PDB file of C-alpha atoms in Angstrom:
ATOM      1  CA  MET A  94      -3.064  68.097 -38.712  1.00 42.00           C
ATOM      2  CA  ASN A  95      -1.835  70.027 -35.698  1.00 46.00           C
ATOM      3  CA  GLN A  96      -0.312  73.297 -36.922  1.00 48.00           C
ATOM      4  CA  TYR A  97       2.770  72.682 -34.802  1.00 48.00           C
ATOM      5  CA  MET A  98       3.433  69.221 -36.237  1.00 51.00           C
ATOM      6  CA  LYS A  99       6.144  69.124 -38.870  1.00 62.00           C
ATOM      7  CA  LYS A 100       5.110  67.473 -42.114  1.00 69.00           C
ATOM      8  CA  VAL A 101       7.569  64.806 -43.281  1.00 74.00           C
ATOM      9  CA  PHE A 102       8.320  64.970 -46.995  1.00 87.00           C
ATOM     10  CA  PRO A 103      10.014  61.956 -48.632  1.00 91.00           C
ATOM     11  CA  HIS A 104      13.772  62.466 -48.492  1.00 93.00           C
ATOM     12  CA  PRO A 105      17.082  60.544 -48.492  1.00 94.00           C
ATOM     13  CA  THR A 106      19.231  60.336 -45.351  1.00 94.00           C
ATOM     14  CA  PHE A 107      22.671  58.862 -44.675  1.00 93.00           C
ATOM     15  CA  LYS A 108      22.028  58.419 -40.945  1.00 90.00           C
ATOM     16  CA  ASN A 109      22.256  54.657 -41.482  1.00 89.00           C
ATOM     17  CA  ILE A 110      25.869  54.897 -42.724  1.00 88.00           C
ATOM     18  CA  LYS A 111      28.523  54.871 -39.979  1.00 83.00           C
ATOM     19  CA  ILE A 112      31.592  54.830 -42.252  1.00 83.00           C
ATOM     20  CA  LYS A 113      33.668  58.006 -42.060  1.00 87.00           C
ATOM     21  CA  SER A 114      36.646  57.086 -44.214  1.00 88.00           C
ATOM     22  CA  LEU A 115      38.015  54.561 -46.676  1.00 88.00           C
ATOM     23  CA  GLY A 116      41.409  53.691 -48.081  1.00 87.00           C
ATOM     24  CA  VAL A 117      42.994  54.577 -51.385  1.00 90.00           C
ATOM     25  CA  GLY A 118      41.759  51.944 -53.855  1.00 90.00           C
ATOM     26  CA  GLU A 119      39.096  50.668 -51.449  1.00 88.00           C
ATOM     27  CA  THR A 120      35.487  50.357 -52.644  1.00 93.00           C
ATOM     28  CA  ILE A 121      32.441  50.400 -50.365  1.00 90.00           C
ATOM     29  CA  ASN A 122      28.744  50.273 -51.157  1.00 94.00           C
ATOM     30  CA  ILE A 123      26.452  52.888 -49.681  1.00 93.00           C
ATOM     31  CA  LYS A 124      22.709  53.324 -49.897  1.00 93.00           C
ATOM     32  CA  PRO A 125      20.807  56.040 -48.070  1.00 94.00           C
ATOM     33  CA  LEU A 126      17.490  55.369 -46.410  1.00 93.00           C
ATOM     34  CA  ILE A 127      14.475  57.043 -47.977  1.00 94.00           C
ATOM     35  CA  ARG A 128      12.225  58.419 -45.242  1.00 92.00           C
ATOM     36  CA  GLY A 129       8.615  59.302 -45.861  1.00 90.00           C
ATOM     37  CA  PRO A 130       5.516  60.235 -43.845  1.00 88.00           C
ATOM     38  CA  GLU A 131       4.941  56.574 -42.953  1.00 85.00           C
ATOM     39  CA  GLY A 132       8.559  55.508 -42.494  1.00 87.00           C
ATOM     40  CA  GLU A 133      11.059  53.947 -44.900  1.00 89.00           C
ATOM     41  CA  MET A 134      10.153  53.713 -48.558  1.00 90.00           C
ATOM     42  CA  GLU A 135      11.677  52.911 -51.950  1.00 91.00           C
ATOM     43  CA  ALA A 136      12.736  55.558 -54.466  1.00 92.00           C
ATOM     44  CA  ASP A 137      15.168  56.060 -57.312  1.00 93.00           C
ATOM     45  CA  ILE A 138      18.530  57.426 -56.157  1.00 95.00           C
ATOM     46  CA  HIS A 139      21.063  59.346 -58.225  1.00 96.00           C
ATOM     47  CA  TYR A 140      24.632  59.572 -56.886  1.00 96.00           C
ATOM     48  CA  LYS A 141      27.358  62.143 -57.500  1.00 95.00           C
ATOM     49  CA  SER A 142      30.789  62.914 -55.994  1.00 96.00           C
ATOM     50  CA  ASP A 143      31.592  66.550 -55.266  1.00 94.00           C
ATOM     51  CA  MET A 144      35.332  65.734 -55.509  1.00 94.00           C
ATOM     52  CA  SER A 145      35.553  63.279 -58.384  1.00 94.00           C
ATOM     53  CA  ASP A 146      39.370  63.199 -58.293  1.00 94.00           C
ATOM     54  CA  ILE A 147      39.227  61.958 -54.666  1.00 94.00           C
ATOM     55  CA  LEU A 148      36.036  59.872 -54.619  1.00 95.00           C
ATOM     56  CA  SER A 149      34.268  58.135 -57.483  1.00 96.00           C
ATOM     57  CA  VAL A 150      30.733  56.762 -57.279  1.00 96.00           C
ATOM     58  CA  ASP A 151      28.583  54.790 -59.690  1.00 96.00           C
ATOM     59  CA  GLN A 152      24.802  54.666 -59.837  1.00 95.00           C
ATOM     60  CA  GLU A 153      24.727  51.499 -57.730  1.00 95.00           C
ATOM     61  CA  GLY A 154      26.242  53.401 -54.812  1.00 95.00           C
ATOM     62  CA  ASN A 155      29.725  51.882 -55.106  1.00 96.00           C
ATOM     63  CA  VAL A 156      32.204  54.452 -53.814  1.00 96.00           C
ATOM     64  CA  THR A 157      35.960  54.158 -54.451  1.00 96.00           C
ATOM     65  CA  GLY A 158      38.752  56.144 -52.834  1.00 94.00           C
ATOM     66  CA  LEU A 159      41.053  57.461 -55.570  1.00 95.00           C
ATOM     67  CA  LYS A 160      43.572  59.531 -53.628  1.00 92.00           C
ATOM     68  CA  GLU A 161      43.985  61.017 -50.183  1.00 89.00           C
ATOM     69  CA  GLY A 162      41.684  63.883 -49.340  1.00 92.00           C
ATOM     70  CA  TYR A 163      38.147  64.793 -48.347  1.00 93.00           C
ATOM     71  CA  GLY A 164      34.943  64.803 -50.358  1.00 94.00           C
ATOM     72  CA  GLU A 165      31.228  64.248 -50.144  1.00 95.00           C
ATOM     73  CA  ILE A 166      28.936  61.762 -51.857  1.00 95.00           C
ATOM     74  CA  LEU A 167      25.660  63.377 -52.867  1.00 95.00           C
ATOM     75  CA  ALA A 168      22.481  61.317 -53.116  1.00 95.00           C
ATOM     76  CA  PHE A 169      19.484  62.811 -54.899  1.00 95.00           C
ATOM     77  CA  ALA A 170      16.031  61.264 -54.366  1.00 94.00           C
ATOM     78  CA  CYS A 171      12.469  62.557 -54.172  1.00 93.00           C
ATOM     79  CA  GLY A 172      13.704  66.018 -55.128  1.00 93.00           C
ATOM     80  CA  LYS A 173      15.861  66.125 -51.970  1.00 93.00           C
ATOM     81  CA  LEU A 174      19.608  65.860 -51.320  1.00 94.00           C
ATOM     82  CA  ALA A 175      21.652  63.929 -48.723  1.00 94.00           C
ATOM     83  CA  ARG A 176      25.394  64.378 -48.197  1.00 94.00           C
ATOM     84  CA  LEU A 177      27.846  61.762 -46.909  1.00 95.00           C
ATOM     85  CA  PRO A 178      31.249  63.220 -45.932  1.00 93.00           C
ATOM     86  CA  LEU A 179      34.179  60.825 -46.396  1.00 93.00           C
ATOM     87  CA  HIS A 180      37.911  61.031 -45.845  1.00 90.00           C
ATOM     88  CA  VAL A 181      40.212  58.993 -48.075  1.00 91.00           C
ATOM     89  CA  ALA A 182      43.340  57.970 -46.163  1.00 85.00           C
ATOM     90  CA  ASN A 183      46.290  55.814 -47.151  1.00 82.00           C
ATOM     91  CA  VAL A 184      47.414  53.926 -44.038  1.00 78.00           C
ATOM     92  CA  PRO A 185      50.714  52.154 -44.728  1.00 76.00           C
ATOM     93  CA  SER A 186      51.088  48.808 -42.989  1.00 72.00           C
ATOM     94  CA  GLY A 187      53.973  47.800 -40.757  1.00 73.00           C
ATOM     95  CA  ILE A 188      54.476  51.163 -39.035  1.00 79.00           C
ATOM     96  CA  LYS A 189      52.348  50.191 -36.021  1.00 90.00           C
ATOM     97  CA  GLN A 190      51.212  46.760 -34.894  1.00 94.00           C
ATOM     98  CA  VAL A 191      47.516  45.889 -35.149  1.00 95.00           C
ATOM     99  CA  THR A 192      45.489  43.979 -32.555  1.00 97.00           C
ATOM    100  CA  GLY A 193      42.263  42.238 -33.575  1.00 97.00           C
ATOM    101  CA  HIS A 194      39.634  42.979 -30.924  1.00 98.00           C
ATOM    102  CA  ARG A 195      37.966  39.754 -29.702  1.00 97.00           C
ATOM    103  CA  GLY A 196      39.176  38.359 -33.003  1.00 97.00           C
ATOM    104  CA  LEU A 197      37.719  40.720 -35.561  1.00 95.00           C
ATOM    105  CA  ARG A 198      34.347  41.300 -33.954  1.00 95.00           C
ATOM    106  CA  GLY A 199      33.234  43.689 -36.679  1.00 93.00           C
ATOM    107  CA  LEU A 200      33.280  40.783 -39.140  1.00 93.00           C
ATOM    108  CA  ALA A 201      32.109  37.821 -37.050  1.00 96.00           C
ATOM    109  CA  VAL A 202      30.658  37.014 -33.629  1.00 97.00           C
ATOM    110  CA  GLU A 203      33.174  38.204 -31.048  1.00 97.00           C
ATOM    111  CA  ASN A 204      35.376  35.743 -29.158  1.00 98.00           C
ATOM    112  CA  THR A 205      34.439  32.798 -31.379  1.00 98.00           C
ATOM    113  CA  MET A 206      36.642  30.676 -33.591  1.00 98.00           C
ATOM    114  CA  PRO A 207      35.384  32.300 -36.844  1.00 97.00           C
ATOM    115  CA  SER A 208      36.302  35.709 -35.437  1.00 98.00           C
ATOM    116  CA  PHE A 209      39.790  34.505 -34.502  1.00 98.00           C
ATOM    117  CA  LYS A 210      40.241  32.878 -37.908  1.00 97.00           C
ATOM    118  CA  LEU A 211      39.269  36.077 -39.733  1.00 97.00           C
ATOM    119  CA  ALA A 212      41.761  38.040 -37.627  1.00 97.00           C
ATOM    120  CA  ALA A 213      44.504  35.592 -38.545  1.00 97.00           C
ATOM    121  CA  LYS A 214      43.476  35.732 -42.216  1.00 96.00           C
ATOM    122  CA  HIS A 215      43.977  39.504 -42.108  1.00 94.00           C
ATOM    123  CA  HIS A 216      47.444  39.004 -40.581  1.00 94.00           C
ATOM    124  CA  VAL A 217      46.945  41.070 -37.439  1.00 96.00           C
ATOM    125  CA  ASP A 218      49.902  41.068 -35.077  1.00 96.00           C
ATOM    126  CA  PHE A 219      47.859  40.128 -31.981  1.00 98.00           C
ATOM    127  CA  ILE A 220      44.464  38.476 -31.522  1.00 98.00           C
ATOM    128  CA  GLU A 221      42.772  39.660 -28.338  1.00 98.00           C
ATOM    129  CA  THR A 222      40.333  37.657 -26.217  1.00 98.00           C
ATOM    130  CA  ASP A 223      38.773  37.570 -22.714  1.00 98.00           C
ATOM    131  CA  ILE A 224      38.949  34.828 -20.091  1.00 98.00           C
ATOM    132  CA  ALA A 225      36.004  33.844 -17.903  1.00 98.00           C
ATOM    133  CA  ILE A 226      35.680  31.026 -15.359  1.00 98.00           C
ATOM    134  CA  THR A 227      32.933  28.377 -15.499  1.00 98.00           C
ATOM    135  CA  LYS A 228      31.191  26.948 -12.432  1.00 98.00           C
ATOM    136  CA  ASP A 229      33.498  23.933 -12.578  1.00 97.00           C
ATOM    137  CA  HIS A 230      36.578  26.169 -12.877  1.00 97.00           C
ATOM    138  CA  GLN A 231      37.277  25.767 -16.579  1.00 98.00           C
ATOM    139  CA  LEU A 232      38.748  28.615 -18.641  1.00 98.00           C
ATOM    140  CA  VAL A 233      36.532  29.842 -21.481  1.00 98.00           C
ATOM    141  CA  LEU A 234      36.479  32.928 -23.695  1.00 98.00           C
ATOM    142  CA  PHE A 235      33.577  35.314 -23.139  1.00 98.00           C
ATOM    143  CA  HIS A 236      33.570  39.064 -22.551  1.00 97.00           C
ATOM    144  CA  ASP A 237      30.483  39.778 -20.443  1.00 97.00           C
ATOM    145  CA  VAL A 238      30.880  38.642 -16.844  1.00 92.00           C
ATOM    146  CA  LYS A 239      27.514  39.603 -15.347  1.00 94.00           C
ATOM    147  CA  SER A 240      25.280  37.883 -17.888  1.00 97.00           C
ATOM    148  CA  MET A 241      25.493  36.102 -21.230  1.00 97.00           C
ATOM    149  CA  LYS A 242      22.231  37.631 -22.494  1.00 97.00           C
ATOM    150  CA  ARG A 243      23.756  40.307 -24.785  1.00 97.00           C
ATOM    151  CA  LEU A 244      24.891  37.610 -27.214  1.00 97.00           C
ATOM    152  CA  THR A 245      23.114  34.391 -26.250  1.00 97.00           C
ATOM    153  CA  GLU A 246      19.857  32.823 -25.112  1.00 97.00           C
ATOM    154  CA  GLU A 247      21.317  32.421 -21.610  1.00 96.00           C
ATOM    155  CA  GLU A 248      20.779  35.171 -19.009  1.00 96.00           C
ATOM    156  CA  ARG A 249      23.007  33.709 -16.305  1.00 97.00           C
ATOM    157  CA  PRO A 250      26.731  34.539 -16.134  1.00 97.00           C
ATOM    158  CA  VAL A 251      29.364  32.064 -17.270  1.00 98.00           C
ATOM    159  CA  ASN A 252      30.284  31.576 -13.592  1.00 97.00           C
ATOM    160  CA  ASP A 253      26.916  29.894 -12.946  1.00 97.00           C
ATOM    161  CA  LEU A 254      27.316  27.297 -15.717  1.00 98.00           C
ATOM    162  CA  THR A 255      29.526  24.256 -16.104  1.00 98.00           C
ATOM    163  CA  LEU A 256      31.749  23.923 -19.159  1.00 98.00           C
ATOM    164  CA  GLU A 257      29.323  21.382 -20.608  1.00 98.00           C
ATOM    165  CA  GLU A 258      26.447  23.826 -20.148  1.00 98.00           C
ATOM    166  CA  VAL A 259      28.403  26.769 -21.583  1.00 98.00           C
ATOM    167  CA  LYS A 260      29.244  24.750 -24.684  1.00 97.00           C
ATOM    168  CA  LYS A 261      25.522  24.138 -25.305  1.00 97.00           C
ATOM    169  CA  VAL A 262      24.520  27.817 -25.046  1.00 97.00           C
ATOM    170  CA  LYS A 263      23.115  29.091 -28.349  1.00 97.00           C
ATOM    171  CA  PHE A 264      24.245  32.469 -29.687  1.00 97.00           C
ATOM    172  CA  THR A 265      21.384  34.791 -30.660  1.00 97.00           C
ATOM    173  CA  ALA A 266      23.349  37.963 -31.526  1.00 96.00           C
ATOM    174  CA  GLY A 267      26.697  39.115 -32.851  1.00 95.00           C
ATOM    175  CA  ASN A 268      27.993  40.501 -36.121  1.00 94.00           C
ATOM    176  CA  HIS A 269      27.225  38.265 -39.112  1.00 94.00           C
ATOM    177  CA  LEU A 270      25.784  35.544 -36.886  1.00 96.00           C
ATOM    178  CA  GLU A 271      23.764  34.374 -39.886  1.00 95.00           C
ATOM    179  CA  ASP A 272      27.032  33.305 -41.542  1.00 95.00           C
ATOM    180  CA  TYR A 273      28.142  31.297 -38.483  1.00 93.00           C
ATOM    181  CA  PRO A 274      24.957  29.807 -36.964  1.00 89.00           C
ATOM    182  CA  ASP A 275      26.719  27.010 -35.083  1.00 92.00           C
ATOM    183  CA  VAL A 276      29.288  29.035 -33.130  1.00 96.00           C
ATOM    184  CA  SER A 277      29.922  28.182 -29.497  1.00 97.00           C
ATOM    185  CA  VAL A 278      31.966  29.589 -26.637  1.00 98.00           C
ATOM    186  CA  PRO A 279      35.598  28.452 -27.089  1.00 98.00           C
ATOM    187  CA  THR A 280      37.935  27.276 -24.368  1.00 98.00           C
ATOM    188  CA  LEU A 281      41.370  28.776 -23.766  1.00 98.00           C
ATOM    189  CA  ASP A 282      42.862  25.521 -25.065  1.00 98.00           C
ATOM    190  CA  GLU A 283      40.972  25.800 -28.357  1.00 98.00           C
ATOM    191  CA  TYR A 284      42.161  29.373 -28.804  1.00 98.00           C
ATOM    192  CA  LEU A 285      45.810  28.572 -28.063  1.00 98.00           C
ATOM    193  CA  ASP A 286      45.756  25.471 -30.277  1.00 98.00           C
ATOM    194  CA  PHE A 287      44.542  27.670 -33.138  1.00 98.00           C
ATOM    195  CA  MET A 288      47.015  30.457 -32.381  1.00 98.00           C
ATOM    196  CA  GLU A 289      49.863  28.005 -32.898  1.00 97.00           C
ATOM    197  CA  THR A 290      48.768  27.642 -36.529  1.00 97.00           C
ATOM    198  CA  THR A 291      48.901  31.404 -37.212  1.00 97.00           C
ATOM    199  CA  SER A 292      51.521  34.125 -37.537  1.00 96.00           C
ATOM    200  CA  SER A 293      49.658  36.185 -34.898  1.00 97.00           C
ATOM    201  CA  TYR A 294      50.323  36.307 -31.161  1.00 98.00           C
ATOM    202  CA  PRO A 295      47.850  36.017 -28.246  1.00 98.00           C
ATOM    203  CA  MET A 296      46.582  38.975 -26.247  1.00 98.00           C
ATOM    204  CA  ILE A 297      44.655  37.582 -23.289  1.00 98.00           C
ATOM    205  CA  GLU A 298      42.553  39.745 -21.003  1.00 98.00           C
ATOM    206  CA  LEU A 299      42.040  38.515 -17.438  1.00 98.00           C
ATOM    207  CA  LYS A 300      38.422  39.648 -17.604  1.00 97.00           C
ATOM    208  CA  ASP A 301      36.759  37.648 -14.871  1.00 97.00           C
ATOM    209  CA  PRO A 302      37.176  39.430 -11.483  1.00 96.00           C
ATOM    210  CA  GLN A 303      37.232  36.024  -9.768  1.00 96.00           C
ATOM    211  CA  LEU A 304      40.629  35.259 -11.297  1.00 97.00           C
ATOM    212  CA  LYS A 305      42.411  37.227  -8.581  1.00 97.00           C
ATOM    213  CA  ASP A 306      41.206  34.644  -6.054  1.00 97.00           C
ATOM    214  CA  HIS A 307      42.286  31.593  -8.054  1.00 98.00           C
ATOM    215  CA  GLU A 308      46.048  31.387  -8.222  1.00 98.00           C
ATOM    216  CA  GLU A 309      45.798  27.834  -9.504  1.00 98.00           C
ATOM    217  CA  LEU A 310      43.882  29.080 -12.570  1.00 98.00           C
ATOM    218  CA  LEU A 311      46.355  31.894 -13.186  1.00 98.00           C
ATOM    219  CA  ILE A 312      49.128  29.294 -13.084  1.00 98.00           C
ATOM    220  CA  GLN A 313      47.134  27.242 -15.597  1.00 98.00           C
ATOM    221  CA  ILE A 314      46.909  30.248 -17.921  1.00 98.00           C
ATOM    222  CA  ARG A 315      50.634  30.892 -17.598  1.00 98.00           C
ATOM    223  CA  ASP A 316      51.587  27.269 -18.182  1.00 98.00           C
ATOM    224  CA  LYS A 317      49.218  26.798 -21.121  1.00 98.00           C
ATOM    225  CA  VAL A 318      50.609  29.899 -22.829  1.00 98.00           C
ATOM    226  CA  ASP A 319      54.170  28.653 -22.265  1.00 97.00           C
ATOM    227  CA  ALA A 320      53.344  25.128 -23.447  1.00 97.00           C
ATOM    228  CA  HIS A 321      52.109  26.572 -26.747  1.00 97.00           C
ATOM    229  CA  GLY A 322      55.369  28.442 -27.264  1.00 96.00           C
ATOM    230  CA  PHE A 323      54.151  31.999 -26.592  1.00 97.00           C
ATOM    231  CA  SER A 324      56.127  32.800 -23.465  1.00 95.00           C
ATOM    232  CA  ASP A 325      58.029  35.654 -25.135  1.00 94.00           C
ATOM    233  CA  HIS A 326      55.205  36.833 -27.390  1.00 95.00           C
ATOM    234  CA  VAL A 327      52.068  37.070 -25.272  1.00 98.00           C
ATOM    235  CA  ARG A 328      50.293  40.087 -23.824  1.00 98.00           C
ATOM    236  CA  ILE A 329      48.446  39.463 -20.551  1.00 98.00           C
ATOM    237  CA  THR A 330      46.031  42.336 -19.932  1.00 98.00           C
ATOM    238  CA  SER A 331      43.395  43.392 -17.428  1.00 98.00           C
ATOM    239  CA  ALA A 332      41.367  46.408 -16.361  1.00 97.00           C
ATOM    240  CA  SER A 333      41.504  44.937 -12.850  1.00 97.00           C
ATOM    241  CA  MET A 334      44.645  45.879 -10.940  1.00 97.00           C
ATOM    242  CA  ASP A 335      43.821  43.093  -8.485  1.00 98.00           C
ATOM    243  CA  ASN A 336      43.971  40.554 -11.325  1.00 98.00           C
ATOM    244  CA  LEU A 337      47.306  41.970 -12.480  1.00 98.00           C
ATOM    245  CA  PHE A 338      48.714  41.978  -8.934  1.00 98.00           C
ATOM    246  CA  ALA A 339      47.690  38.317  -8.588  1.00 98.00           C
ATOM    247  CA  TYR A 340      49.228  37.382 -11.942  1.00 98.00           C
ATOM    248  CA  GLU A 341      52.452  39.195 -11.068  1.00 97.00           C
ATOM    249  CA  LYS A 342      52.994  36.784  -8.176  1.00 97.00           C
ATOM    250  CA  ILE A 343      53.154  33.756 -10.491  1.00 97.00           C
ATOM    251  CA  ASN A 344      54.458  35.407 -13.672  1.00 96.00           C
ATOM    252  CA  LYS A 345      57.849  34.591 -15.159  1.00 89.00           C
ATOM    253  CA  ASN A 346      58.207  36.124 -18.625  1.00 91.00           C
ATOM    254  CA  HIS A 347      54.845  37.413 -19.840  1.00 97.00           C
ATOM    255  CA  GLU A 348      54.232  41.063 -20.725  1.00 97.00           C
ATOM    256  CA  LEU A 349      51.632  42.641 -18.442  1.00 98.00           C
ATOM    257  CA  TRP A 350      49.267  45.397 -19.610  1.00 98.00           C
ATOM    258  CA  ILE A 351      46.877  47.604 -17.635  1.00 98.00           C
ATOM    259  CA  ILE A 352      43.662  48.541 -19.498  1.00 98.00           C
ATOM    260  CA  VAL A 353      42.279  52.028 -18.783  1.00 97.00           C
ATOM    261  CA  GLU A 354      39.207  53.911 -19.963  1.00 95.00           C
ATOM    262  CA  GLU A 355      40.066  57.148 -18.167  1.00 93.00           C
ATOM    263  CA  PRO A 356      43.330  59.111 -18.430  1.00 88.00           C
ATOM    264  CA  LEU A 357      46.110  57.692 -16.262  1.00 89.00           C
ATOM    265  CA  ASP A 358      48.912  60.023 -15.239  1.00 88.00           C
ATOM    266  CA  ASP A 359      50.804  57.741 -12.837  1.00 95.00           C
ATOM    267  CA  ILE A 360      53.901  56.826 -14.805  1.00 97.00           C
ATOM    268  CA  GLU A 361      55.593  55.691 -11.594  1.00 97.00           C
ATOM    269  CA  LEU A 362      52.933  52.989 -11.136  1.00 97.00           C
ATOM    270  CA  LEU A 363      53.606  51.631 -14.617  1.00 97.00           C
ATOM    271  CA  LYS A 364      57.371  51.754 -14.135  1.00 97.00           C
ATOM    272  CA  ALA A 365      57.240  50.091 -10.715  1.00 96.00           C
ATOM    273  CA  HIS A 366      55.263  47.129 -12.054  1.00 96.00           C
ATOM    274  CA  GLN A 367      56.555  47.215 -15.633  1.00 96.00           C
ATOM    275  CA  TRP A 368      52.970  47.417 -16.832  1.00 97.00           C
ATOM    276  CA  ASN A 369      52.408  48.369 -20.433  1.00 98.00           C
ATOM    277  CA  TYR A 370      49.532  50.716 -21.248  1.00 97.00           C
ATOM    278  CA  SER A 371      46.302  49.779 -23.078  1.00 97.00           C
ATOM    279  CA  VAL A 372      44.207  52.948 -23.320  1.00 97.00           C
ATOM    280  CA  LYS A 373      40.839  53.923 -24.760  1.00 97.00           C
ATOM    281  CA  LYS A 374      41.391  56.373 -27.616  1.00 95.00           C
ATOM    282  CA  ASN A 375      39.366  59.172 -25.993  1.00 93.00           C
ATOM    283  CA  ALA A 376      41.562  58.960 -22.892  1.00 95.00           C
ATOM    284  CA  CYS A 377      44.854  58.816 -24.794  1.00 94.00           C
ATOM    285  CA  LYS A 378      47.143  61.785 -24.133  1.00 95.00           C
ATOM    286  CA  LYS A 379      50.167  62.212 -26.359  1.00 95.00           C
ATOM    287  CA  ASP A 380      52.405  63.666 -23.638  1.00 95.00           C
ATOM    288  CA  PHE A 381      51.693  60.728 -21.292  1.00 96.00           C
ATOM    289  CA  VAL A 382      52.167  58.200 -24.085  1.00 96.00           C
ATOM    290  CA  LYS A 383      55.604  59.753 -24.634  1.00 96.00           C
ATOM    291  CA  GLN A 384      56.391  59.203 -20.943  1.00 96.00           C
ATOM    292  CA  VAL A 385      55.381  55.569 -21.318  1.00 96.00           C
ATOM    293  CA  HIS A 386      57.582  55.231 -24.399  1.00 96.00           C
ATOM    294  CA  ASP A 387      60.535  56.949 -22.688  1.00 96.00           C
ATOM    295  CA  ALA A 388      60.175  54.501 -19.761  1.00 96.00           C
ATOM    296  CA  GLY A 389      60.713  51.622 -22.190  1.00 96.00           C
ATOM    297  CA  LEU A 390      57.085  50.501 -22.014  1.00 97.00           C
ATOM    298  CA  LYS A 391      54.481  50.006 -24.733  1.00 97.00           C
ATOM    299  CA  THR A 392      51.101  51.562 -25.545  1.00 97.00           C
ATOM    300  CA  ASP A 393      48.086  50.080 -27.359  1.00 97.00           C
ATOM    301  CA  VAL A 394      45.184  52.398 -28.298  1.00 97.00           C
ATOM    302  CA  TRP A 395      41.626  51.075 -28.663  1.00 97.00           C
ATOM    303  CA  ILE A 396      39.233  50.971 -30.531  1.00 94.00           C
ATOM    304  CA  ILE A 397      40.426  52.362 -33.892  1.00 94.00           C
ATOM    305  CA  ASN A 398      38.003  51.439 -36.684  1.00 92.00           C
ATOM    306  CA  ASP A 399      38.426  54.504 -38.889  1.00 90.00           C
ATOM    307  CA  LYS A 400      41.280  54.773 -41.406  1.00 90.00           C
ATOM    308  CA  LYS A 401      41.822  58.500 -41.026  1.00 90.00           C
ATOM    309  CA  GLU A 402      41.887  58.102 -37.255  1.00 90.00           C
ATOM    310  CA  ALA A 403      44.418  55.288 -37.658  1.00 91.00           C
ATOM    311  CA  LYS A 404      46.615  57.480 -39.845  1.00 91.00           C
ATOM    312  CA  ASP A 405      46.458  60.308 -37.305  1.00 90.00           C
ATOM    313  CA  PHE A 406      47.957  57.952 -34.696  1.00 93.00           C
ATOM    314  CA  LEU A 407      50.880  56.889 -36.902  1.00 91.00           C
ATOM    315  CA  ASP A 408      53.118  59.690 -35.624  1.00 90.00           C
ATOM    316  CA  TRP A 409      52.289  58.993 -31.959  1.00 95.00           C
ATOM    317  CA  PRO A 410      54.850  56.994 -29.933  1.00 95.00           C
ATOM    318  CA  ILE A 411      52.459  54.051 -29.613  1.00 96.00           C
ATOM    319  CA  THR A 412      53.192  50.386 -30.272  1.00 95.00           C
ATOM    320  CA  SER A 413      49.862  49.192 -31.622  1.00 95.00           C
ATOM    321  CA  MET A 414      46.197  49.935 -32.291  1.00 96.00           C
ATOM    322  CA  THR A 415      43.295  47.639 -31.522  1.00 97.00           C
ATOM    323  CA  SER A 416      40.515  47.378 -34.115  1.00 95.00           C
ATOM    324  CA  ASP A 417      37.218  45.560 -34.652  1.00 94.00           C
ATOM    325  CA  VAL A 418      37.738  45.546 -38.439  1.00 88.00           C
TER     326      VAL A 418
END
């Protein structure tokens, strides 16, 4: 063996666990990977909590949050130790609204009917989705505009396929796809028909950049939303100012939201257009959010999947948080 090569001894690692926090009374199952000289291997694992009044753990790796605080779960295997730091946070409901991102994409394939149904089952306030245009100018729900290949067998974009062709595209990826093997791309009509059966409200992103050039389709979106009774309870969003400008021309009552990934400091722009503010969490500045609030506008922060992070935002002057879970 080369003297400079590091020998790998069998050891546990929590690098496979992405969870950073859990709620009071919530139980999750964790299992570290055991790494050896030839890759993953099996070994006996012994678990312990270093703060047993905050976190409990059994020998199956079931961890329960007992009260708010911070602790670590220790996993002993192969004579080595791995540590998993966890916050326990109690996030009271009802203080801020919750938006389900593409349904609840952490629990089911994004922008599909199972994902929307799970979001409704969890009583989110808004269920978010993305509109794309088919080759024959039908309105369907799919996030990626340049290609469908991230989630499906089809490499072409939705724009290059007819509605009939889009409906036949087979999904090959997405969270828990194995539980929903027959999912297909929904239409806007299917989504709105379902939304009428829920207590949640629609949040519709004008994702497709072609929408700005199709006033007749924007009118369709507006009229379909109104026909389903959501005129006063819908959020129309876009990261494209051109799409929002185009929708403004035909809009009557719908809330408009600008989506930003970088900090935006132009409060006058938001006030002039009465655009609400949908902002990526890393770009969210508390002082600007206060300006938005003081202007009588709303703020949604995305993506918040961690309970402690959610609790930290409870005292911000925001309206809602968007989550995958």
